[in-house]
Coordinates of C-alpha atoms in Angstrom, one line a residue:
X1 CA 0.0 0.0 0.0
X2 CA 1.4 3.2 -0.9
X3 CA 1.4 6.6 0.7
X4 CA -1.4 7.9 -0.8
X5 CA -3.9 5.0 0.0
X6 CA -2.6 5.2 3.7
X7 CA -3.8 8.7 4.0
X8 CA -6.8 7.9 2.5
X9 CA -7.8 5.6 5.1
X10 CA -8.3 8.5 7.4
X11 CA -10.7 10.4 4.9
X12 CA -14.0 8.9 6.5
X13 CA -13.3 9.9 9.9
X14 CA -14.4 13.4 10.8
X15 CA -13.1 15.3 13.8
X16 CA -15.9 15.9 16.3
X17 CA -16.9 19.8 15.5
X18 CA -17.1 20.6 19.5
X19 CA -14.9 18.9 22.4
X20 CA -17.2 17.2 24.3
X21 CA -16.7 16.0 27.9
X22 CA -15.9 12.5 28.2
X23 CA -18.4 9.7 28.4
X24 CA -17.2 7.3 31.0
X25 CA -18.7 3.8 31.0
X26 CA -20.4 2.5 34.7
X27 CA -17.2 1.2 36.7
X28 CA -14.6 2.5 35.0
X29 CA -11.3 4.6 36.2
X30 CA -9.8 3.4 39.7
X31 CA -13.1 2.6 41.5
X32 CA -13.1 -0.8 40.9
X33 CA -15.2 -3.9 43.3
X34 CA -12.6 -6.5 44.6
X35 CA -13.0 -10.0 43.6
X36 CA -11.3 -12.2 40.7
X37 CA -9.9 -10.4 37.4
X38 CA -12.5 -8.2 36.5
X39 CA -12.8 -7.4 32.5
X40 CA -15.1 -5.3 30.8
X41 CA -15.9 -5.8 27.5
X42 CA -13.6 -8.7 27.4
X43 CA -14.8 -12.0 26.7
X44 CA -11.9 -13.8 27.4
X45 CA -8.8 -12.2 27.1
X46 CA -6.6 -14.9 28.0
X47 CA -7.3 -17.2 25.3
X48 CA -4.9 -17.3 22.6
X49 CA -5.3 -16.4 18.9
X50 CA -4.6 -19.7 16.9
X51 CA -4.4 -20.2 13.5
X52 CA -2.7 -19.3 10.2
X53 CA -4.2 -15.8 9.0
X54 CA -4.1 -15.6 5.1
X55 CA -2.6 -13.0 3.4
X56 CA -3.9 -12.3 0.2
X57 CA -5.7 -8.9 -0.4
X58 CA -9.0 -8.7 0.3
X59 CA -11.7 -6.8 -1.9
X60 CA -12.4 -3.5 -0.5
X61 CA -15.8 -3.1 0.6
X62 CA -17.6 -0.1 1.0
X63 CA -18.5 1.0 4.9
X64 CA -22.1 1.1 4.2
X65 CA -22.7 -2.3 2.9
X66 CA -20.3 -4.3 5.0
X67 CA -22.0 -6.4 7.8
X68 CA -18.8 -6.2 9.9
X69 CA -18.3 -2.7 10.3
X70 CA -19.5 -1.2 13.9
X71 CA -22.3 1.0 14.2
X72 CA -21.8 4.0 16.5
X73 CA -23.1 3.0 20.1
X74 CA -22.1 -0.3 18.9
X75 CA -19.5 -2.3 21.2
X76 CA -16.8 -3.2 19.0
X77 CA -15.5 -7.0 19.0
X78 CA -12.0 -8.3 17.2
X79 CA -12.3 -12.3 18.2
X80 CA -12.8 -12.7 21.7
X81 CA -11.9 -9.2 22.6
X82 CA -14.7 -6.9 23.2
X83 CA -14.7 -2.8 23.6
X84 CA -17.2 -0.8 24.8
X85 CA -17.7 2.4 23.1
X86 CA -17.3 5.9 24.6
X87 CA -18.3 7.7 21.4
X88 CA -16.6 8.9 18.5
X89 CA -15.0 6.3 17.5
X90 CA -13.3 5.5 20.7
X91 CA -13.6 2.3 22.4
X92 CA -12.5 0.8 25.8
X93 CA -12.2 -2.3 28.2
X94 CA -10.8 -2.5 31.2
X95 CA -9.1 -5.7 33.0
X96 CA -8.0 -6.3 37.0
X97 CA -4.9 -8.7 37.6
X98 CA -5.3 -9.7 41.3
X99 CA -2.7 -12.6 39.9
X100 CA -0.2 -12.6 37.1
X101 CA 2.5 -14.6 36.4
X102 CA 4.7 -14.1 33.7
X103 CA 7.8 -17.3 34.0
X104 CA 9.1 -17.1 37.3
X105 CA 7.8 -14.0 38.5
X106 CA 4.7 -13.5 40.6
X107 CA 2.8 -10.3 40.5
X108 CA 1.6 -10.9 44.1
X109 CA 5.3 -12.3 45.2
X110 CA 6.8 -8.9 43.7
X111 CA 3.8 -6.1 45.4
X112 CA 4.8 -8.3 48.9
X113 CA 8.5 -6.7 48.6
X114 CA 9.1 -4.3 51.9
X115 CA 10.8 -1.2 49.4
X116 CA 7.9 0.4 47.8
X117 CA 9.6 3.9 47.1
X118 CA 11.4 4.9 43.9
X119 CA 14.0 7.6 45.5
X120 CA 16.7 5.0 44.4
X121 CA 15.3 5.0 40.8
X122 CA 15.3 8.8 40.4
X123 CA 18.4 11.0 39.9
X124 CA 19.0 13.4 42.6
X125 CA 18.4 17.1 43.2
X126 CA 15.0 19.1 43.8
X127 CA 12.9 18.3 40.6
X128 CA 9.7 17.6 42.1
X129 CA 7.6 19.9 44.6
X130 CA 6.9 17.2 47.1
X131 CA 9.8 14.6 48.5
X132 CA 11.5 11.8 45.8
X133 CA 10.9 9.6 48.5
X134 CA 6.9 10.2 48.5
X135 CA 6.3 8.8 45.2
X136 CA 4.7 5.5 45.8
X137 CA 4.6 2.6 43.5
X138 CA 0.9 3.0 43.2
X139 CA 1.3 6.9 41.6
X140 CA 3.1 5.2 38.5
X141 CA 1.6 5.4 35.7
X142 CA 2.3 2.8 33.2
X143 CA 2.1 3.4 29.4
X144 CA 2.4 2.0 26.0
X145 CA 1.1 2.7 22.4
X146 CA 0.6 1.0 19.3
X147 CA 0.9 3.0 16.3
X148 CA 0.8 3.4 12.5
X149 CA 4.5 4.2 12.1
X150 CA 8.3 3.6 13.8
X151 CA 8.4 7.5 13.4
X152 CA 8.1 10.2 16.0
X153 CA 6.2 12.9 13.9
X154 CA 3.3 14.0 14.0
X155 CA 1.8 11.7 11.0
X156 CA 2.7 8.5 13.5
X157 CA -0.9 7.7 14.7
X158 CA -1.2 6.4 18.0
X159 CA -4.5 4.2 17.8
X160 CA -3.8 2.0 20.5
X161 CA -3.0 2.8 24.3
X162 CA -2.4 0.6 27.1
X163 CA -2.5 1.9 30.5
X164 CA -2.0 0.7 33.5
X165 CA -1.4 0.8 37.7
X166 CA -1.4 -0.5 41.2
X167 CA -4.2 -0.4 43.0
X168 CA -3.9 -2.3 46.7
X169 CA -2.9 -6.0 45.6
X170 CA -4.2 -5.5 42.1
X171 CA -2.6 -4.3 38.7
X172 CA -5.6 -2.6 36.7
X173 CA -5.3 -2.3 32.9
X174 CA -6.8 -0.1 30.5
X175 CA -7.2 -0.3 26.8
X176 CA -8.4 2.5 24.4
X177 CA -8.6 1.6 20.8
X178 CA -8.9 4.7 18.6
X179 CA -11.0 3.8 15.5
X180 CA -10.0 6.5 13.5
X181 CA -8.1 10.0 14.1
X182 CA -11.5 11.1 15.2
X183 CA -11.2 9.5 18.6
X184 CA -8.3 11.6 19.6
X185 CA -9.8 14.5 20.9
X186 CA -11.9 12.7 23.3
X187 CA -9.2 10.1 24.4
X188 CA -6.9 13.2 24.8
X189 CA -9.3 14.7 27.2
X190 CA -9.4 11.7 29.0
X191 CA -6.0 11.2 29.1
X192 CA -5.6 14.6 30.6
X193 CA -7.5 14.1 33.5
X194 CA -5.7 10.4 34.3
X195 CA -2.5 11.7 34.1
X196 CA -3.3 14.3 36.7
X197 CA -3.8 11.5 39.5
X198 CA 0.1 10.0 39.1
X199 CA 2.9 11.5 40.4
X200 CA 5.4 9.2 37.6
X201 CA 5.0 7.6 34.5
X202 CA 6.8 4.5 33.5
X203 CA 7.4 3.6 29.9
X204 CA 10.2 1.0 28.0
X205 CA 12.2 2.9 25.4
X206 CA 8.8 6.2 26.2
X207 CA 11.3 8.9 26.3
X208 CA 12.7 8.4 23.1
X209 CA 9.5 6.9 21.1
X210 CA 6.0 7.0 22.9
X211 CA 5.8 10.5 25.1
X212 CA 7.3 12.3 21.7
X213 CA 4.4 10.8 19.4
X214 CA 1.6 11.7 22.3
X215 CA 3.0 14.8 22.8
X216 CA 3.4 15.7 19.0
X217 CA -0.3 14.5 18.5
X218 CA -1.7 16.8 21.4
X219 CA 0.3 20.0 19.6
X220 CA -1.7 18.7 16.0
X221 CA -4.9 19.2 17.8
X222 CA -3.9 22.4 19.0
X223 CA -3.5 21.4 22.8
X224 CA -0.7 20.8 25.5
X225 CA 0.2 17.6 26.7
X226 CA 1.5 17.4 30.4
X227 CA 2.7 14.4 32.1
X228 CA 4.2 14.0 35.4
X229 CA 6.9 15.4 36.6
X230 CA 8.6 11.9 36.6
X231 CA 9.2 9.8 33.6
X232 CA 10.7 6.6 34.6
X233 CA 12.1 4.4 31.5
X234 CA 12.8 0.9 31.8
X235 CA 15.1 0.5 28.9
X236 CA 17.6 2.7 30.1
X237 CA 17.7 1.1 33.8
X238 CA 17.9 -2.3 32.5
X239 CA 20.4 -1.6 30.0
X240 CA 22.2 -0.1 32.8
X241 CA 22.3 -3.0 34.7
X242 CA 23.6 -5.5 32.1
X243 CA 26.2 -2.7 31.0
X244 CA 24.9 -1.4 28.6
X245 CA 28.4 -1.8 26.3
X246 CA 30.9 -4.6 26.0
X247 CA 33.6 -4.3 28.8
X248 CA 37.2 -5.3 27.5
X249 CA 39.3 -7.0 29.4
X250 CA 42.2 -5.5 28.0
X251 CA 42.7 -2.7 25.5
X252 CA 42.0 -2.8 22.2
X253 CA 44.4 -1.0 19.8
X254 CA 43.3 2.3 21.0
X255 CA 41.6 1.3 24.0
X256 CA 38.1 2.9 23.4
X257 CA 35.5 0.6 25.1
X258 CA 33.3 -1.0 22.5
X259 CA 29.7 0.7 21.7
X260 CA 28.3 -2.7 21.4
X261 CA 25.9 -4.6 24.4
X262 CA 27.1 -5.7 27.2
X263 CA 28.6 -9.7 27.3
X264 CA 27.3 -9.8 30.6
X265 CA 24.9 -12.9 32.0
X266 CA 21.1 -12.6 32.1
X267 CA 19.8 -12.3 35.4
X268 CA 18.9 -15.3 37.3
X269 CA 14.8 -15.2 37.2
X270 CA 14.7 -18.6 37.4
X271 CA 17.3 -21.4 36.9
X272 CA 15.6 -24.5 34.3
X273 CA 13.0 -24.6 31.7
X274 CA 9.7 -25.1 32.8
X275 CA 6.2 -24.6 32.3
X276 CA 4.1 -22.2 35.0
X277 CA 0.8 -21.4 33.7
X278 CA 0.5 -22.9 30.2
X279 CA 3.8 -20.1 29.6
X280 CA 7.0 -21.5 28.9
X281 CA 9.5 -20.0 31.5
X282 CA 12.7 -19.5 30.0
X283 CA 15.6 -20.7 31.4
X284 CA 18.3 -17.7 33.0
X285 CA 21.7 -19.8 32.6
X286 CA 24.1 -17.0 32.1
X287 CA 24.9 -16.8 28.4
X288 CA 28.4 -15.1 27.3
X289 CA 27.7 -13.3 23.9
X290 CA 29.0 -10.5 22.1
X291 CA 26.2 -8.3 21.4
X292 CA 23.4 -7.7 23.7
X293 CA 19.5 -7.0 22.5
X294 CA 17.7 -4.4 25.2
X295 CA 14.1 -4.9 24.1
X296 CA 11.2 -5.6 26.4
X297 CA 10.8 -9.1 25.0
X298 CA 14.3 -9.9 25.7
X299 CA 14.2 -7.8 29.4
X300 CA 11.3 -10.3 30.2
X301 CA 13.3 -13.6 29.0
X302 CA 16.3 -12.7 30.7
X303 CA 15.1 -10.8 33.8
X304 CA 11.6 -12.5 34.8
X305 CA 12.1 -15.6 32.7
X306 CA 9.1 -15.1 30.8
X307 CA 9.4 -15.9 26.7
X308 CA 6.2 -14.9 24.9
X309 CA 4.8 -17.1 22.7
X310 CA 2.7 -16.6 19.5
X311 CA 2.7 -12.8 20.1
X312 CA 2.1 -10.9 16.8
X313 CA 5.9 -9.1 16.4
X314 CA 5.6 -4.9 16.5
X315 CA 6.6 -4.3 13.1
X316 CA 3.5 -5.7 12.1
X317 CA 1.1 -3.7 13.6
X318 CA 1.0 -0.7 11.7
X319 CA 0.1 -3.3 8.6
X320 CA -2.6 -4.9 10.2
X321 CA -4.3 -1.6 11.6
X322 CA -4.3 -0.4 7.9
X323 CA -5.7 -3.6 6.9
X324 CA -8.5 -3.2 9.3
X325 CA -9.4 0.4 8.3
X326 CA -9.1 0.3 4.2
X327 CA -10.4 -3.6 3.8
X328 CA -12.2 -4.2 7.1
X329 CA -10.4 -7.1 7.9
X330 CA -10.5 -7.7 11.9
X331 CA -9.4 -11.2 11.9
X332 CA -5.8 -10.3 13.4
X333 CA -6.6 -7.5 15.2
X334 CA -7.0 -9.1 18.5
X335 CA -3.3 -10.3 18.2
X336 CA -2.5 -6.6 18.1
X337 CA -4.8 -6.1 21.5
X338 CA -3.3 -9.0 23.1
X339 CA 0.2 -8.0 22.1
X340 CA -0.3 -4.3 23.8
X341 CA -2.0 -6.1 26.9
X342 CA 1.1 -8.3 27.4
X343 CA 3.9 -4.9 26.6
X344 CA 2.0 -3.6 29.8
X345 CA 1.8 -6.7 31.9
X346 CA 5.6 -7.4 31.2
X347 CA 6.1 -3.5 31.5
X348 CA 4.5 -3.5 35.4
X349 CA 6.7 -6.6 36.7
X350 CA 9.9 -5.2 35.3
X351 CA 9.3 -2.5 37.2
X352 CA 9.0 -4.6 40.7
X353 CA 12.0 -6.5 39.8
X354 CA 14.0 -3.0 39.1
X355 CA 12.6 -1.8 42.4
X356 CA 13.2 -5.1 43.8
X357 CA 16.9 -5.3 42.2
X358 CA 18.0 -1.5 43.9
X359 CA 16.2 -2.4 47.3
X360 CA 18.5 -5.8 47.7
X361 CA 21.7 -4.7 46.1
X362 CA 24.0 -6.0 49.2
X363 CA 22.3 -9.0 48.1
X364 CA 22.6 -8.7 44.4
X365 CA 25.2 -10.3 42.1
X366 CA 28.3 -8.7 41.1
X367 CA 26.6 -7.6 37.4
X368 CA 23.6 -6.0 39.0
X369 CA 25.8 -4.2 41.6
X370 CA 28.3 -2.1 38.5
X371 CA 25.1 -1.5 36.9
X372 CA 23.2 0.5 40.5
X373 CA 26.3 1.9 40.9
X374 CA 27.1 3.5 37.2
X375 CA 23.0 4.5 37.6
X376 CA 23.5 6.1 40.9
X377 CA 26.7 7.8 39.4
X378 CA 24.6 9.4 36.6
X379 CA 21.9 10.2 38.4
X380 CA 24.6 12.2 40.7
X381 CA 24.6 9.9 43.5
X382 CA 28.4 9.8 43.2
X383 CA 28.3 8.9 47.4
X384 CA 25.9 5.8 46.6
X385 CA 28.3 4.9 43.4
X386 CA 32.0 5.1 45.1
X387 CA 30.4 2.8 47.9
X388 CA 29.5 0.2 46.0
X389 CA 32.7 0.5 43.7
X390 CA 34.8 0.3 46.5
X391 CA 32.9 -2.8 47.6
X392 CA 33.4 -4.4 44.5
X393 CA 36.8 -3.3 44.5
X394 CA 37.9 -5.1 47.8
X395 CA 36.3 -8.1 46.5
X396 CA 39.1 -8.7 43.3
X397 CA 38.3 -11.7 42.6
X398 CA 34.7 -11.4 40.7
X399 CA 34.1 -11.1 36.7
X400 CA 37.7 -9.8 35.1
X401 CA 35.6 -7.8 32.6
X402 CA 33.4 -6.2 35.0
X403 CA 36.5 -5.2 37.3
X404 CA 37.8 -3.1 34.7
X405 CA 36.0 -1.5 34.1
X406 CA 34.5 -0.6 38.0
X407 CA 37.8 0.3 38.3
X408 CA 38.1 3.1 36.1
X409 CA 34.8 4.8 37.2
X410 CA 35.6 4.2 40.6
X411 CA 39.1 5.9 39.8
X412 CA 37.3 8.6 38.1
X413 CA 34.6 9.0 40.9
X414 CA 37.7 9.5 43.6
X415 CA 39.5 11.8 41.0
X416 CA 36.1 14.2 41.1
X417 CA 36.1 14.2 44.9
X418 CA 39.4 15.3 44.8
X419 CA 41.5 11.7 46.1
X420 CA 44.0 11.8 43.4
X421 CA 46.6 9.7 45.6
X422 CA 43.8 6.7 45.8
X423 CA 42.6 7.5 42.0
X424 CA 46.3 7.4 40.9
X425 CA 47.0 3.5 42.5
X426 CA 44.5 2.5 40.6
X427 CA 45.1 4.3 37.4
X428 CA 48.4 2.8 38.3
X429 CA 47.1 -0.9 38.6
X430 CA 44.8 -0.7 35.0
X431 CA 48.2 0.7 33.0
X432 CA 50.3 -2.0 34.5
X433 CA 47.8 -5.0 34.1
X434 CA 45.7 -3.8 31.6
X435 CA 47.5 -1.4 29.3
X436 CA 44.9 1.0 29.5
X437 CA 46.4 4.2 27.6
X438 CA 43.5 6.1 29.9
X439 CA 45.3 5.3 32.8
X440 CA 47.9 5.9 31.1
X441 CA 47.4 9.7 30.9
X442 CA 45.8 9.8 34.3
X443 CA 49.4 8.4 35.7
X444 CA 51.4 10.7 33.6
X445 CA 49.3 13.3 35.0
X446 CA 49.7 13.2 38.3
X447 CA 53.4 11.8 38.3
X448 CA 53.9 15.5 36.5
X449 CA 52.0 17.9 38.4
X450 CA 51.4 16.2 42.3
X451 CA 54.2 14.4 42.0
X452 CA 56.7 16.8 40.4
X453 CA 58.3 13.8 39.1
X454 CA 58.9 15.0 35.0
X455 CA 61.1 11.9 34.4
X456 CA 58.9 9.7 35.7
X457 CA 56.0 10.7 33.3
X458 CA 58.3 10.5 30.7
X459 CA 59.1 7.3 31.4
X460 CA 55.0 6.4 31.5
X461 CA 54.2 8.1 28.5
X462 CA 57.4 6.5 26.2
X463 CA 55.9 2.9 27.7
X464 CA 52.3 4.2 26.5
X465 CA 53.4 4.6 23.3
X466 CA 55.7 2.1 22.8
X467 CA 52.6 -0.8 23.6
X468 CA 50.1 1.4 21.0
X469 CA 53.0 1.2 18.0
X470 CA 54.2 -2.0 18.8
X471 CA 49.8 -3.0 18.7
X472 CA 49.8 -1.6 15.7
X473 CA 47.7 1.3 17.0
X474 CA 45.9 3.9 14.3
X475 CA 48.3 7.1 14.8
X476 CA 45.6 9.6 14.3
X477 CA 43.5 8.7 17.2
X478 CA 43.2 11.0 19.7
X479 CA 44.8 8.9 22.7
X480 CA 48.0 8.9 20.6
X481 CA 48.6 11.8 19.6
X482 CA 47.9 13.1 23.3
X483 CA 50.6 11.0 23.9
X484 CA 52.9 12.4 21.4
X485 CA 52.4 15.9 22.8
X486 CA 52.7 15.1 25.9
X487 CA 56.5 13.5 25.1
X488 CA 57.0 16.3 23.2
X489 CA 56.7 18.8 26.5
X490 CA 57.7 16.8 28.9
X491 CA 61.2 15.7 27.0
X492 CA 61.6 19.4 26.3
X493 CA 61.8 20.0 29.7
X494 CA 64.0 16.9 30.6
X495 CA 65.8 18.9 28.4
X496 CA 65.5 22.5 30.4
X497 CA 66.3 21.0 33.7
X498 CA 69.4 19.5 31.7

């Protein structure tokens, strides 16, 4: 489908001439009776869609003489999933987990956890008008969209939101289908007003995808989106705490640390293959690899152990929501629902386990423990960080890779603060047993100006430079020709004292 027929799927829906206030259905929002999972307008929404769905073009029918297009007031059903309308074109259901289970982790194991706080998630420094300690789990806001495009412009159509939060022993999800740019205006106004009862929003990958598509749909319709003051995004905490990058146990020719994932192990969510629930739990043996995938999908196999099965893969969606508009064809449309239900139910327990994972980190593995630390060191916790490092530090004996590189942010972290005797012993330690042409520097550094010792950073630098040539190291990088000015000065004043 080209360009052209794209746009011309939104020709038939007209924006609403008037905003209207919203048209909430009987039990919805966060007043919700306690019992067993409570749906509305869901028939079953744990059953599975089955089946090979054919893909060869359907003939395009016209709206008013196909029997399977919804009539307004009409709820609107894609297989066993049912929404109720709200007008407009926008429909709704609503679904309360009082127990979830996704591999090895336990929705009510995970809400029974003692730290229920997110001042350790949060960088420091006064950004909110009431305490970082006072935001409680159950003011998180949890949020994920489904759209027509991979782009963050305006013309990327958000017709899918999930939402979802705590509420007591419960996790209640919300669905809003968007049938049409129409809807927007009245989902925007109620999003508006949930958004004003959460203190935080949590997203995976949100600040760089989700919150810039919502927030560039609420300028096209001429209004002001406002979130919390908090955005919490999983991606970059979990990436955080597998690395993030590959750590080298020695330099490379020019001893830049690699850009790729980290060759860390996955987290230990549960230790053998099994089944819990009719789910396959995946098993968390600690796998060495080069490059590391951070999606949500692979968070939730590493991290809670969960591997989704028969889940309709993202890139799809936008196809089969054009589908659905142009040719009216609904029968994969619940896989697209289901697939949103699940980002959001893998999207809350990540969240306990990263909660979880900062609230036990004497307890933690060694991995975990670099990753808090580098997170409390960015969020300018450098207190938090250096304890931790030096923890680590005493230890010498866990993963080579990971005490590498711990060692040259804690020697960084003591060099801030203004320790440059007990940065320099380590700097020391990673030229001598590393070659690391950062220490290098650092040594030659302070050898020259706390040390007053010009010979000896001669000395350093000449070693520096002899392991780069004798690597075979590219002489236009910037860590060798530092070093080539830095023997050019110092042997001219070898040369002065001379």
């Amino acid at each position: 489908m080209d360009l052209a027929a794209k746009l011309a799927l939104y020709g038939n829906s007209a924006k609403p001439e008037a905003k209207q206030s919203p048209v909430t259905p009987e039990k919805q929002g966060r007043l919700n009776p306690a019992g067993d999972d409570v749906r509305y307008g869901d028939a079953n929404a744990n059953a599975a869609t089955d089946g090979v769905i054919e893909e060869k073009p359907a003939k395009e029918i016209p709206n008013d003489q196909d029997p399977g297009v919804t009539r307004p007031g009409q709820s609107l059903t894609f297989d066993n999933i049912s929404l109720e309308p709200l007008g407009d074109g926008l429909y709704f259901r609503q679904i309360r987990f009082h127990s979830l289970e996704l591999g090895g982790a336990s929705l009510q194991k995970l809400l029974g956890q003692p730290m229920q706080y997110l001042d350790d998630l949060l960088p420091s420094g006064p950004r909110l008008s009431q305490a970082p300690g006072m935001v409680h789990r159950d003011e998180v806001l949890f949020l994920d969209t489904e759209t027509t495009g991979l782009s963050r412009g305006p013309g990327n159509f958000p017709f899918l939101y999930g939402l979802a939060w705590f509420e007591g022993s419960s996790l209640v999800f919300e669905q809003y289908f968007l049938d049409g740019p129409g809807a927007e205006d009245r989902f925007h106004t109620r999003l508006s007003e949930l958004l004003t009862s959460f203190g935080a929003i949590c997203t995976y990958n949100g600040k760089s995808f989700d919150i810039p598509v919502i927030r560039n749909r609420f300028v096209l319709l001429g209004e002001r989106f406002r979130a919390p003051p908090i955005h919490l995004d999983l991606y970059h905490f979990w990436k955080s705490m597998f690395g993030g990058y590959s750590r080298k146990k020695g330099p490379g020719k020019n001893d830049v640390l690699s850009s790729s994932a980290s060759a860390s192990a996955s987290a230990s969510a549960s230790s053998s293959s099994s089944s819990v629930g009719g789910q396959r739990r995946a098993s968390a043996t600690p796998k060495s690899v080069e490059k590391r995938s951070f999606r949500q999908m692979d968070m939730e196999r590493d991290v809670l152990g969960f591997v989704r099965e028969d889940d309709l893969p993202g890139a799809q969606v936008p196809q089969v929501y054009f589908d659905y508009r142009k040719y009216a064809r609904k029968e994969r449309m619940a896989q697209v629902l289901h697939h949103n239900e699940l980002d959001l139910q893998g999207l809350a327990l990540l969240f306990l386990r990263a909660v979880a994972v900062v609230d036990e980190r004497r307890n933690q593995e060694d991995l975990f423990r670099s990753g808090i630390a580098r997170m409390f060191w960015r969020h300018g916790k450098a207190e938090e960080a250096k304890r931790i490092l030096e923890e680590l530090h005493s230890y010498g004996n866990y993963e080579e890779s990971l005490l590498y590189s711990d060692r040259r942010l804690l020697a960084l972290i003591l060099k801030k603060r203004g320790q440059y005797e007990s940065a320099f012993q380590i700097h020391r330690r990673l030229f001598e047993k590393y070659h690391c042409m950062h220490s290098c520097l650092e040594v030659a550094r302070f050898q020259e100006k706390k040390e007053r010792d010009i010979r000896a950073a001669l000395g350093t630098v000449k070693s520096g430079l002899a392991f780069l040539e004798f690597r075979g190291a590219d002489t236009e990088s910037r860590i060798f020709k530092d070093l080539q000015k830095r023997r050019k000065r110092l042997q001219a004043s070898v040369s002065e004292e001379s």
